[in-house]
Amino acid sequence: MTFSPRATGTALEDAAELFRKARRVVVLTGAGISTPSGIPDFRSEGTGLWSRDEPLEVASLNTFRTHPESFFKWFRPLAGQIFTAQPNPAHTALVELENWGIPQTIVTQNIDMLHQKAGSKHVIEMHGTLKTLSCTRCYRKYDSGDFVKRFIDDGTIPLCLNCNGILKPDVILFGEQLPQSAVFEAQSAVRACDLMVVAGSSLEVLPVAGLPMQAVDRGAHLVVINHSPTYINVRADVVIMDDVAVILPEIAKRVLHG
Ligand SMILES: [Zn+2]
């Protein structure tokens, strides 16, 4: 076991070696992989979903239903940040590792689509996505594209072209259950993996936080890269408490060239 307040060469090499030997990798990513792309960590992992400042209330399903204009007012700057954000070296490093030939599934707590923008092929979005919107009245689904662009530009609340109902971004709001399909898919990926990597998540929200434990209980190796300690560091093969946007490229470099 390697504990490192700053990444040492040994920890990086140990992590790279685990990647080289792995046959199937699951990477669990949280807010920490998106902050280097300029997306604020708006979701307090301590309490559930979205809870910085007032979002716990404003980003709830209840507010969306009763005062959609309050929700959209809060959401507009965040949506703007998300749609202009670009993947950072951590996202790119994961794509490089996948392309190098290690089958990889990403389980993400983020809604910003940055893994897909970077080119990752298998991404399970536990908290939904901003890519699509659904009508709250007739359930018709739309691609976010034009609706969100207009909303960001002038604040126009997106409305259904079919029934004029309000369109809700397909992200999981406070008070909403995680999508069962995503939960099952993630659990199944975890059961099949022999290396689990936690990247930029403090692992404080169940059921996502339980996934690394399921992996190690089944004999998978575990690498944790996160600024702050997580509950499962004691079970990890390698712990690197540092910036994922620095560490993942270092690991990828060693795997690919070393
Ligand atoms: Zn509709």
PDB file of N, CA and C in Angstrom, residues 153-193:
ATOM      1  N   ASP A 153     -28.321  32.203 -23.700  1.00  0.00           N
ATOM      2  CA  ASP A 153     -28.190  33.534 -24.307  1.00  0.00           C
ATOM      3  C   ASP A 153     -29.165  34.550 -23.717  1.00  0.00           C
ATOM      4  N   ASP A 154     -30.443  34.192 -23.637  1.00  0.00           N
ATOM      5  CA  ASP A 154     -31.406  35.222 -23.210  1.00  0.00           C
ATOM      6  C   ASP A 154     -32.354  34.783 -22.086  1.00  0.00           C
ATOM      7  N   GLY A 155     -32.119  33.601 -21.515  1.00  0.00           N
ATOM      8  CA  GLY A 155     -32.926  33.195 -20.360  1.00  0.00           C
ATOM      9  C   GLY A 155     -34.273  32.581 -20.707  1.00  0.00           C
ATOM     10  N   THR A 156     -34.517  32.370 -22.000  1.00  0.00           N
ATOM     11  CA  THR A 156     -35.805  31.781 -22.395  1.00  0.00           C
ATOM     12  C   THR A 156     -35.950  30.372 -21.823  1.00  0.00           C
ATOM     13  N   ILE A 157     -36.976  30.155 -21.027  1.00  0.00           N
ATOM     14  CA  ILE A 157     -37.214  28.826 -20.454  1.00  0.00           C
ATOM     15  C   ILE A 157     -37.650  27.883 -21.571  1.00  0.00           C
ATOM     16  N   PRO A 158     -36.978  26.728 -21.681  1.00  0.00           N
ATOM     17  CA  PRO A 158     -37.296  25.822 -22.794  1.00  0.00           C
ATOM     18  C   PRO A 158     -38.693  25.211 -22.670  1.00  0.00           C
ATOM     19  N   LEU A 159     -39.467  25.307 -23.744  1.00  0.00           N
ATOM     20  CA  LEU A 159     -40.839  24.783 -23.752  1.00  0.00           C
ATOM     21  C   LEU A 159     -41.013  23.731 -24.838  1.00  0.00           C
ATOM     22  N   CYS A 160     -41.875  22.772 -24.548  1.00  0.00           N
ATOM     23  CA  CYS A 160     -42.131  21.664 -25.467  1.00  0.00           C
ATOM     24  C   CYS A 160     -42.795  22.172 -26.753  1.00  0.00           C
ATOM     25  N   LEU A 161     -42.289  21.702 -27.896  1.00  0.00           N
ATOM     26  CA  LEU A 161     -42.856  22.115 -29.174  1.00  0.00           C
ATOM     27  C   LEU A 161     -44.191  21.423 -29.415  1.00  0.00           C
ATOM     28  N   ASN A 162     -44.409  20.345 -28.701  1.00  0.00           N
ATOM     29  CA  ASN A 162     -45.627  19.555 -28.876  1.00  0.00           C
ATOM     30  C   ASN A 162     -46.777  20.088 -28.019  1.00  0.00           C
ATOM     31  N   CYS A 163     -46.491  20.359 -26.721  1.00  0.00           N
ATOM     32  CA  CYS A 163     -47.600  20.679 -25.806  1.00  0.00           C
ATOM     33  C   CYS A 163     -47.356  21.951 -24.999  1.00  0.00           C
ATOM     34  N   ASN A 164     -46.219  22.617 -25.252  1.00  0.00           N
ATOM     35  CA  ASN A 164     -45.885  23.856 -24.543  1.00  0.00           C
ATOM     36  C   ASN A 164     -45.551  23.638 -23.059  1.00  0.00           C
ATOM     37  N   GLY A 165     -45.406  22.385 -22.636  1.00  0.00           N
ATOM     38  CA  GLY A 165     -44.987  22.103 -21.260  1.00  0.00           C
ATOM     39  C   GLY A 165     -43.537  22.530 -21.049  1.00  0.00           C
ATOM     40  N   ILE A 166     -43.141  22.692 -19.790  1.00  0.00           N
ATOM     41  CA  ILE A 166     -41.762  23.081 -19.490  1.00  0.00           C
ATOM     42  C   ILE A 166     -40.833  21.885 -19.677  1.00  0.00           C
ATOM     43  N   LEU A 167     -39.701  22.125 -20.318  1.00  0.00           N
ATOM     44  CA  LEU A 167     -38.724  21.053 -20.523  1.00  0.00           C
ATOM     45  C   LEU A 167     -37.746  21.020 -19.354  1.00  0.00           C
ATOM     46  N   LYS A 168     -37.550  19.841 -18.814  1.00  0.00           N
ATOM     47  CA  LYS A 168     -36.613  19.678 -17.684  1.00  0.00           C
ATOM     48  C   LYS A 168     -35.339  19.016 -18.181  1.00  0.00           C
ATOM     49  N   PRO A 169     -34.187  19.624 -17.843  1.00  0.00           N
ATOM     50  CA  PRO A 169     -32.920  18.952 -18.205  1.00  0.00           C
ATOM     51  C   PRO A 169     -32.913  17.550 -17.590  1.00  0.00           C
ATOM     52  N   ASP A 170     -32.368  16.586 -18.320  1.00  0.00           N
ATOM     53  CA  ASP A 170     -32.377  15.199 -17.826  1.00  0.00           C
ATOM     54  C   ASP A 170     -31.266  14.954 -16.800  1.00  0.00           C
ATOM     55  N   VAL A 171     -31.171  15.861 -15.830  1.00  0.00           N
ATOM     56  CA  VAL A 171     -30.227  15.674 -14.735  1.00  0.00           C
ATOM     57  C   VAL A 171     -31.029  15.339 -13.477  1.00  0.00           C
ATOM     58  N   ILE A 172     -30.361  14.652 -12.556  1.00  0.00           N
ATOM     59  CA  ILE A 172     -31.056  14.225 -11.344  1.00  0.00           C
ATOM     60  C   ILE A 172     -31.056  15.371 -10.341  1.00  0.00           C
ATOM     61  N   LEU A 173     -32.241  15.843 -10.020  1.00  0.00           N
ATOM     62  CA  LEU A 173     -32.356  16.934  -9.054  1.00  0.00           C
ATOM     63  C   LEU A 173     -32.460  16.370  -7.648  1.00  0.00           C
ATOM     64  N   PHE A 174     -32.232  17.248  -6.682  1.00  0.00           N
ATOM     65  CA  PHE A 174     -32.393  16.816  -5.297  1.00  0.00           C
ATOM     66  C   PHE A 174     -33.833  16.340  -5.100  1.00  0.00           C
ATOM     67  N   GLY A 175     -33.962  15.204  -4.458  1.00  0.00           N
ATOM     68  CA  GLY A 175     -35.300  14.653  -4.260  1.00  0.00           C
ATOM     69  C   GLY A 175     -35.694  13.652  -5.329  1.00  0.00           C
ATOM     70  N   GLU A 176     -34.809  13.482  -6.325  1.00  0.00           N
ATOM     71  CA  GLU A 176     -35.069  12.481  -7.362  1.00  0.00           C
ATOM     72  C   GLU A 176     -34.195  11.257  -7.140  1.00  0.00           C
ATOM     73  N   GLN A 177     -34.714  10.107  -7.494  1.00  0.00           N
ATOM     74  CA  GLN A 177     -33.932   8.868  -7.415  1.00  0.00           C
ATOM     75  C   GLN A 177     -32.914   8.833  -8.547  1.00  0.00           C
ATOM     76  N   LEU A 178     -31.785   8.155  -8.291  1.00  0.00           N
ATOM     77  CA  LEU A 178     -30.854   7.913  -9.389  1.00  0.00           C
ATOM     78  C   LEU A 178     -31.530   6.985 -10.385  1.00  0.00           C
ATOM     79  N   PRO A 179     -31.209   7.130 -11.666  1.00  0.00           N
ATOM     80  CA  PRO A 179     -31.812   6.231 -12.662  1.00  0.00           C
ATOM     81  C   PRO A 179     -31.398   4.778 -12.391  1.00  0.00           C
ATOM     82  N   GLN A 180     -32.379   3.903 -12.232  1.00  0.00           N
ATOM     83  CA  GLN A 180     -32.089   2.500 -11.915  1.00  0.00           C
ATOM     84  C   GLN A 180     -31.200   1.851 -12.963  1.00  0.00           C
ATOM     85  N   SER A 181     -31.443   2.194 -14.225  1.00  0.00           N
ATOM     86  CA  SER A 181     -30.649   1.559 -15.285  1.00  0.00           C
ATOM     87  C   SER A 181     -29.167   1.884 -15.102  1.00  0.00           C
ATOM     88  N   ALA A 182     -28.873   3.131 -14.743  1.00  0.00           N
ATOM     89  CA  ALA A 182     -27.475   3.528 -14.542  1.00  0.00           C
ATOM     90  C   ALA A 182     -26.888   2.804 -13.336  1.00  0.00           C
ATOM     91  N   VAL A 183     -27.666   2.671 -12.278  1.00  0.00           N
ATOM     92  CA  VAL A 183     -27.182   1.985 -11.075  1.00  0.00           C
ATOM     93  C   VAL A 183     -26.856   0.519 -11.405  1.00  0.00           C
ATOM     94  N   PHE A 184     -27.757  -0.157 -12.105  1.00  0.00           N
ATOM     95  CA  PHE A 184     -27.525  -1.568 -12.453  1.00  0.00           C
ATOM     96  C   PHE A 184     -26.315  -1.711 -13.368  1.00  0.00           C
ATOM     97  N   GLU A 185     -26.241  -0.819 -14.345  1.00  0.00           N
ATOM     98  CA  GLU A 185     -25.145  -0.880 -15.317  1.00  0.00           C
ATOM     99  C   GLU A 185     -23.799  -0.684 -14.604  1.00  0.00           C
ATOM    100  N   ALA A 186     -23.773   0.266 -13.673  1.00  0.00           N
ATOM    101  CA  ALA A 186     -22.535   0.538 -12.937  1.00  0.00           C
ATOM    102  C   ALA A 186     -22.157  -0.654 -12.067  1.00  0.00           C
ATOM    103  N   GLN A 187     -23.138  -1.231 -11.393  1.00  0.00           N
ATOM    104  CA  GLN A 187     -22.836  -2.384 -10.532  1.00  0.00           C
ATOM    105  C   GLN A 187     -22.319  -3.547 -11.362  1.00  0.00           C
ATOM    106  N   SER A 188     -22.908  -3.730 -12.527  1.00  0.00           N
ATOM    107  CA  SER A 188     -22.469  -4.833 -13.362  1.00  0.00           C
ATOM    108  C   SER A 188     -21.041  -4.601 -13.876  1.00  0.00           C
ATOM    109  N   ALA A 189     -20.711  -3.365 -14.223  1.00  0.00           N
ATOM    110  CA  ALA A 189     -19.341  -3.047 -14.650  1.00  0.00           C
ATOM    111  C   ALA A 189     -18.359  -3.286 -13.500  1.00  0.00           C
ATOM    112  N   VAL A 190     -18.759  -2.904 -12.307  1.00  0.00           N
ATOM    113  CA  VAL A 190     -17.889  -3.069 -11.143  1.00  0.00           C
ATOM    114  C   VAL A 190     -17.634  -4.551 -10.856  1.00  0.00           C
ATOM    115  N   ARG A 191     -18.670  -5.372 -11.019  1.00  0.00           N
ATOM    116  CA  ARG A 191     -18.497  -6.822 -10.774  1.00  0.00           C
ATOM    117  C   ARG A 191     -17.514  -7.438 -11.760  1.00  0.00           C
ATOM    118  N   ALA A 192     -17.428  -6.840 -12.953  1.00  0.00           N
ATOM    119  CA  ALA A 192     -16.578  -7.429 -13.994  1.00  0.00           C
ATOM    120  C   ALA A 192     -15.156  -6.872 -13.997  1.00  0.00           C
ATOM    121  N   CYS A 193     -14.878  -5.870 -13.182  1.00  0.00           N
ATOM    122  CA  CYS A 193     -13.568  -5.223 -13.303  1.00  0.00           C
ATOM    123  C   CYS A 193     -12.522  -5.865 -12.398  1.00  0.00           C
TER     124      CYS A 193
END
